[in-house]
Coordinates of C-alpha atoms and ligand atoms in Angstrom, one line a residue:
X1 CA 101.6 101.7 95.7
X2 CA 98.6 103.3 93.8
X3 CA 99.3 106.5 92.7
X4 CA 95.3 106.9 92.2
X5 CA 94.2 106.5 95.4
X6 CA 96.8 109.2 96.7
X7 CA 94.7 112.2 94.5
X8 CA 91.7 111.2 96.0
X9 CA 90.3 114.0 98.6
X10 CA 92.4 116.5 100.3
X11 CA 94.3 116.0 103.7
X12 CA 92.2 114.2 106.2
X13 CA 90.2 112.4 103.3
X14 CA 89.3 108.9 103.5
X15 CA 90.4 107.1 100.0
X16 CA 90.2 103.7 100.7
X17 CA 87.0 101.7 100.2
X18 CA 84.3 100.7 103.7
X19 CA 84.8 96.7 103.0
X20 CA 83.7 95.7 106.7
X21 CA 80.7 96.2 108.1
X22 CA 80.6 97.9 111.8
X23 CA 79.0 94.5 114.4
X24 CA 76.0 95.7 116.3
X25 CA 77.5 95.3 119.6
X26 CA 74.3 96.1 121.5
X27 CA 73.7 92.5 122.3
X28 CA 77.0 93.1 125.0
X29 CA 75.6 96.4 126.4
X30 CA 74.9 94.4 129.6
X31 CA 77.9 92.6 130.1
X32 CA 78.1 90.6 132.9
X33 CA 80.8 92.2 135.6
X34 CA 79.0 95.6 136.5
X35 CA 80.7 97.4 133.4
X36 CA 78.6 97.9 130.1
X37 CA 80.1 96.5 127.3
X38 CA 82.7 94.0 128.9
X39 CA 82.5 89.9 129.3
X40 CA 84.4 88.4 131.6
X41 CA 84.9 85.0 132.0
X42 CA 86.9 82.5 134.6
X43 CA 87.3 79.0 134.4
X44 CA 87.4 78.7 138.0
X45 CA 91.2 77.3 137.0
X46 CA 94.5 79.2 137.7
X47 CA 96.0 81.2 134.8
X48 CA 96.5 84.6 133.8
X49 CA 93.7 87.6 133.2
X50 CA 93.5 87.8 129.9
X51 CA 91.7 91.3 128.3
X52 CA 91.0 91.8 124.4
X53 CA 90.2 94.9 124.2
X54 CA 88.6 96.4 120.7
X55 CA 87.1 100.1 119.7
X56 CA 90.0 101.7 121.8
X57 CA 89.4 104.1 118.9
X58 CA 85.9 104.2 117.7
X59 CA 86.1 103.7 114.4
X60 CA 89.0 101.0 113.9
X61 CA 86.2 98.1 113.3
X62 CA 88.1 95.3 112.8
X63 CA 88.4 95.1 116.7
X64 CA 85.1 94.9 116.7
X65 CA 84.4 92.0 114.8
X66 CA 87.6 89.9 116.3
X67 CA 85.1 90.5 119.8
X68 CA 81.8 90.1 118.2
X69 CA 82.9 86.8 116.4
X70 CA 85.0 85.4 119.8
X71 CA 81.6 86.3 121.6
X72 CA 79.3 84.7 119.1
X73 CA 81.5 81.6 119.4
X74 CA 81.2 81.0 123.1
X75 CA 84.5 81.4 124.4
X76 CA 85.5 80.1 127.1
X77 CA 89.1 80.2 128.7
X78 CA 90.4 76.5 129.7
X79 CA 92.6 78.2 132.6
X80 CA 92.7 82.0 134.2
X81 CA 89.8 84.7 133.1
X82 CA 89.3 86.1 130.0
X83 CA 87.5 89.4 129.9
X84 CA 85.9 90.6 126.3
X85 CA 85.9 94.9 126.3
X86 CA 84.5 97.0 123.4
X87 CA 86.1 100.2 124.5
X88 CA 85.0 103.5 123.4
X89 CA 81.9 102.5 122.8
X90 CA 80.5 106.3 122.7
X91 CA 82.7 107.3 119.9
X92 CA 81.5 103.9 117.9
X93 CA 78.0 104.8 118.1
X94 CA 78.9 108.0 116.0
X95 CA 80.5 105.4 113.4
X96 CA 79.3 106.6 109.7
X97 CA 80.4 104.7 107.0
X98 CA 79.4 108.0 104.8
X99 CA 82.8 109.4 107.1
X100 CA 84.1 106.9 108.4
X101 CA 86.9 108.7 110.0
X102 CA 85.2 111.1 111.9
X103 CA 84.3 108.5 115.0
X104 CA 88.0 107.8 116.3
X105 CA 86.9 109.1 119.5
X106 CA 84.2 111.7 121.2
X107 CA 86.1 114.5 122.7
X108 CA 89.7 113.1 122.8
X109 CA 91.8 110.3 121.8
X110 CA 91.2 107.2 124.3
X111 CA 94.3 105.7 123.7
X112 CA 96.3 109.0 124.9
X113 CA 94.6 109.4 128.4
X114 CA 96.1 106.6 130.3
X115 CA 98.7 107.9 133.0
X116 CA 98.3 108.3 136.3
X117 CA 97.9 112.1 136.2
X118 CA 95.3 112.4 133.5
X119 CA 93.1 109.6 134.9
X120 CA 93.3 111.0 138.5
X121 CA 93.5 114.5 137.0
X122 CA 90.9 117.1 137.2
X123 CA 90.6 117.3 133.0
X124 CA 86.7 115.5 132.1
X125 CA 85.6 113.9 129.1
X126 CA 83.2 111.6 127.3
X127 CA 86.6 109.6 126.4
X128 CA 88.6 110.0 129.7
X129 CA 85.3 109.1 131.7
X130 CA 85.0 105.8 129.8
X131 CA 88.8 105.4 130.6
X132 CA 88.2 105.6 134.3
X133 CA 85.5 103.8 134.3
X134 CA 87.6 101.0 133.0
X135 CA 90.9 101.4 135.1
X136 CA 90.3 99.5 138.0
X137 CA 89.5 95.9 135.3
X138 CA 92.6 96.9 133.2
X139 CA 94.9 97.3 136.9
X140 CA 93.5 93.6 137.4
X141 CA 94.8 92.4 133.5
X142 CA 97.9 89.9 133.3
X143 CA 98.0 90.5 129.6
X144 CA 96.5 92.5 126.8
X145 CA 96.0 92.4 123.1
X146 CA 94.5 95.9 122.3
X147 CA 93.2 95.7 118.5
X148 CA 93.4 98.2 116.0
X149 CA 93.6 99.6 112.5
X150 CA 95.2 102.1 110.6
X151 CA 94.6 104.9 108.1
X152 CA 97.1 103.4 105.1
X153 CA 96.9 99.5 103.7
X154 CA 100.0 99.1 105.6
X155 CA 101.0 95.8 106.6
X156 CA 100.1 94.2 109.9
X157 CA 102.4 96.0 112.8
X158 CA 102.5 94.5 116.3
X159 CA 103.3 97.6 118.4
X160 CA 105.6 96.6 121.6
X161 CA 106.2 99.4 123.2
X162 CA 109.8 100.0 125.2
X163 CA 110.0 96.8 127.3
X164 CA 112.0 93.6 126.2
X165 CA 109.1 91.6 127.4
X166 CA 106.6 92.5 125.1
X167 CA 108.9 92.7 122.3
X168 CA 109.5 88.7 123.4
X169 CA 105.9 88.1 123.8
X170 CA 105.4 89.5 120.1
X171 CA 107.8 87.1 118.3
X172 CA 106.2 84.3 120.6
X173 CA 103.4 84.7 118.7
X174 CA 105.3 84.5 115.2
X175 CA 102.8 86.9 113.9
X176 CA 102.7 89.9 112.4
X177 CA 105.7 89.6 110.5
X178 CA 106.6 93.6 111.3
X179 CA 106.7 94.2 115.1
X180 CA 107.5 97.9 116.2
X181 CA 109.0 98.8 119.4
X182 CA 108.7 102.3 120.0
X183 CA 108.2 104.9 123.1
X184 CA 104.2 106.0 122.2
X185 CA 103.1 109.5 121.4
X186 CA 103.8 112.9 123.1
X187 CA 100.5 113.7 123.1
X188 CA 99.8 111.4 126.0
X189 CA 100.0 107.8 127.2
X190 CA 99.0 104.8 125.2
X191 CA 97.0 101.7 127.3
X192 CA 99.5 99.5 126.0
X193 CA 102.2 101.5 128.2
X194 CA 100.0 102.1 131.4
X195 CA 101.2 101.5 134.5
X196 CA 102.8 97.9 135.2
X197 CA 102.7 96.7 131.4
X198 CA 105.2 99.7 130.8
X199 CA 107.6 98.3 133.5
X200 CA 110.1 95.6 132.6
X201 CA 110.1 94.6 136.5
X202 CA 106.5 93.5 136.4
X203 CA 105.6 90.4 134.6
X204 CA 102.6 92.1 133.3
X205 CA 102.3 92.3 129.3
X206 CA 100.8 94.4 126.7
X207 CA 100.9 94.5 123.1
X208 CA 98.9 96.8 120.4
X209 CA 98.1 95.1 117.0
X210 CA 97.8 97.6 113.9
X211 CA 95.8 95.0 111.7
X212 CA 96.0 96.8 108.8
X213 CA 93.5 99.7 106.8
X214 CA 90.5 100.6 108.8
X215 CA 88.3 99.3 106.3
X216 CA 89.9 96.7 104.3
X217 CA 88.0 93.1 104.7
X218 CA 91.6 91.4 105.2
X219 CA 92.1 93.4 108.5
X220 CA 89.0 91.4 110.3
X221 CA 90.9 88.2 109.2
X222 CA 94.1 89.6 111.1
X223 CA 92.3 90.8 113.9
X224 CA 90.8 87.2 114.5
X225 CA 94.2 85.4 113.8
X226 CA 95.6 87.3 116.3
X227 CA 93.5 87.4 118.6
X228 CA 93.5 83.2 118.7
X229 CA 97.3 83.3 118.6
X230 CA 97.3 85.5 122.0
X231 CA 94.4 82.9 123.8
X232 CA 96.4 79.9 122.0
X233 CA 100.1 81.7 123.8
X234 CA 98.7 81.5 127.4
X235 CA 97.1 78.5 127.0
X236 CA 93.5 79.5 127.0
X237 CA 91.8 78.1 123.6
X238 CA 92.5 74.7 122.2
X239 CA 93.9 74.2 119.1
X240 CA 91.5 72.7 117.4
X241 CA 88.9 76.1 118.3
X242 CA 91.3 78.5 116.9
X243 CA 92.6 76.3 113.8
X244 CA 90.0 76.4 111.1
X245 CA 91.0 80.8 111.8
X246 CA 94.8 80.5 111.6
X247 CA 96.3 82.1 109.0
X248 CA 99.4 80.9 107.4
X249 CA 102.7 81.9 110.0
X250 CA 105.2 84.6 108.2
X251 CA 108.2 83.2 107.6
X252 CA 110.2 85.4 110.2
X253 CA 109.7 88.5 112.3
X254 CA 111.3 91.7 111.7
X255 CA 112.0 94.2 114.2
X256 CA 111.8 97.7 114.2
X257 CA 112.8 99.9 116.3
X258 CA 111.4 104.2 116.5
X259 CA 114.0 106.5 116.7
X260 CA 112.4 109.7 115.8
X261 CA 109.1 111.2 115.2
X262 CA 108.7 113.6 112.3
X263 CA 106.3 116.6 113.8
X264 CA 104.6 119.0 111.6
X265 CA 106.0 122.4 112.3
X266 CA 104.5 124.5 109.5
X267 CA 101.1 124.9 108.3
X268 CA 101.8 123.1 104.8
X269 CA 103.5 119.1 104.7
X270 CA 103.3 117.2 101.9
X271 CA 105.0 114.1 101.5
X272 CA 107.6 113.3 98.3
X273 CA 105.3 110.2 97.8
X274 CA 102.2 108.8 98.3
X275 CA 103.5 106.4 101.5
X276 CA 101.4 104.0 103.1
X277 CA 103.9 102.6 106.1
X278 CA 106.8 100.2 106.1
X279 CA 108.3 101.6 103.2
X280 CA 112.1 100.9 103.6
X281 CA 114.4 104.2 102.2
X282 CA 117.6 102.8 101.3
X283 CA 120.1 105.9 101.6
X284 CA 120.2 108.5 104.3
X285 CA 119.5 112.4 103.1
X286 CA 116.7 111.3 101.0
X287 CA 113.7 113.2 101.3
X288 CA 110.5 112.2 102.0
X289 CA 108.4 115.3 102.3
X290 CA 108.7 119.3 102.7
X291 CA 107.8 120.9 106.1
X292 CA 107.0 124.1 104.5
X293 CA 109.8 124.8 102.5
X294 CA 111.8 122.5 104.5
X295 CA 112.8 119.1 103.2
X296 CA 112.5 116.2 105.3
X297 CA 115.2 113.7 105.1
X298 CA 116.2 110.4 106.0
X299 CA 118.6 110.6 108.8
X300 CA 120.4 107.1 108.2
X301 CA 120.4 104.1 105.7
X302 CA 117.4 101.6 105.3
X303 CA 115.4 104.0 107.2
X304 CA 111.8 102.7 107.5
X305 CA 108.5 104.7 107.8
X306 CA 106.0 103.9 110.6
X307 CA 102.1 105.0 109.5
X308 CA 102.7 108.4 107.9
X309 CA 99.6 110.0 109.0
X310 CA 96.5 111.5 106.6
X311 CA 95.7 113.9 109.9
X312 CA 98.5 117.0 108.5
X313 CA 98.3 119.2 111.1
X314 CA 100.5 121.4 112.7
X315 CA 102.1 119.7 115.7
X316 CA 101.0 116.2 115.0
X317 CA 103.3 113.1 113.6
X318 CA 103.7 113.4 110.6
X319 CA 105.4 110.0 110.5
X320 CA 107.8 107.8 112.9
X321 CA 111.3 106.6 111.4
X322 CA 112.5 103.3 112.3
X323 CA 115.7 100.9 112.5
X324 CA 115.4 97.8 111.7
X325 CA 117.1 96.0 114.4
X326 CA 116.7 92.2 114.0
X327 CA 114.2 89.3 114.5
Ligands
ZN1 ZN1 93.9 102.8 116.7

């Protein structure tokens, strides 16, 4: 923990260090399946439709590079399609290192848009446009690996969602060594939950990686190991492509499971500690942070936090509180 970096800038601020630099992804404007931005290849072979799918938000870069680098290596799937899709590509156009923060998305968040009622709604934006543009290729997606970052150096999170399958599909892997299995946000639906990957009847599959702080250089390196570990799973890459990449295995898998979601209800939250995610709080009733004059508390033993957020704004998550339940 580094008690400097927590004074630095007010709420919202970014403290960490630009370490990556964002890819020029113009050479994939084109693409090569009627949708700018996305590669899709088939190997003519049977197999599952792989997607990878990076800049879901705009300025989580390590995506970015994983794609660029894939891309720039020829890939090529040995069995089923793989299709290569830099998301919101609008918002990462605005990205500025001088605030870096700023280009998570244009209007709204891309990652909150994707039920049925909001993409076939009547609500328009730059984001949700992109989104719907992009429906029909992610209906026609066996399995995805959606790659992202996060505001604290927090450890690398695999986000499962609800459904045992993914959570199975994560520990297939053997990396991260945190997975999360949680219901998403109330402020709308994630792509990792849409549709048939959110339903345990359909052998569809999804999973969300959190590769660690926006711009730390080690999230890049997590982003490409796991992006080789989900083409190595179904069979796509050879070994011997992905190796030279691979990053050491964890040891073991430990999974955690949200119960709760701490929302800001006052107009001032501050947390007891400068948090960056995973932290494990031994004894229930400790607190955490003060909504207002209200202290937040632990509500059980070995109560662990999930990305406490830098965004403290009324009615947002302030942080998610997990159980570890196994691995
Ligand atoms: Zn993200």
């Amino acid at each position: 923990m580094n008690d400097r970096k927590f004074e630095i800038g007010g709420p919202g601020a970014n403290r960490y260090p630009v370490e990556l630099e964002a890819p020029d992804i113009r050479p994939y404007r084109a693409g090569n399946c009627g949708i700018e931005y996305v590669s899709t290849f088939d190997s003519g072979k049977p197999g599952p439709h792989l997607m990878l799918a990076g800049l879901t938000h705009g300025n989580e870069l390590c995506g970015a590079i994983a794609l660029d680098w894939l891309l720039r290596q020829g890939v090529r799937p040995l069995a089923g399609r793989l299709t290569v899709a830099f998301m919101n590509v609008a918002a990462y156009a605005r990205f500025d290192p001088a605030n870096p923060s700023a280009s998570r998305c244009v209007d709204e968040d891309f990652n909150r848009v994707w039920s049925a009622e909001t993409l076939e709604g009547v609500r328009d934006s730059v984001d949700l446009r992109r989104a719907r543009e992009l429906r029909p290729l992610v209906d026609s997606v066996d399995a995805l690996l959606d790659i992202h970052s996060m505001q604290h150096p927090t450890p690398p999170l695999m986000i499962c969602g609800m459904t045992p399958k993914a959570r199975a599909l994560a520990l297939g892997l053997g990396a991260p060594a945190h997975l999360v299995c949680d219901a998403g946000h109330a402020a709308g639906r994630r792509m990792r939950d849409y549709g048939a990957f959110a339903d345990s009847a359909s052998p569809k599959n999804a999973l969300l990686i959190e590769c660690g702080q926006h711009w730390a250089r080690a999230s890049a390196a997590v982003a490409i190991d796991a992006t080789l570990r989900f083409l190595l799973h179904f069979g796509a890459i050879e070994q011997e492509f992905a190796a030279p990449k691979l990053a050491p295995l964890p040891a073991s898998q430990r999974v955690v499971e949200v119960t709760e979601a701490v929302t800001i209800a006052s107009d001032e939250f501050r947390f007891a500690a400068p948090y960056v995610g995973m932290e494990v709080i031994a004894r229930a009733g400790t607190v955490i942070g003060h909504d207002g004059t209200r202290p937040v508390a632990t509500p059980y033993d070995n109560c662990v936090l999930i990305m406490p957020t830098m965004r403290i704004r009324k009615g947002e998550t302030a942080v998610r509180l997990g159980r570890i339940v196994g691995g």
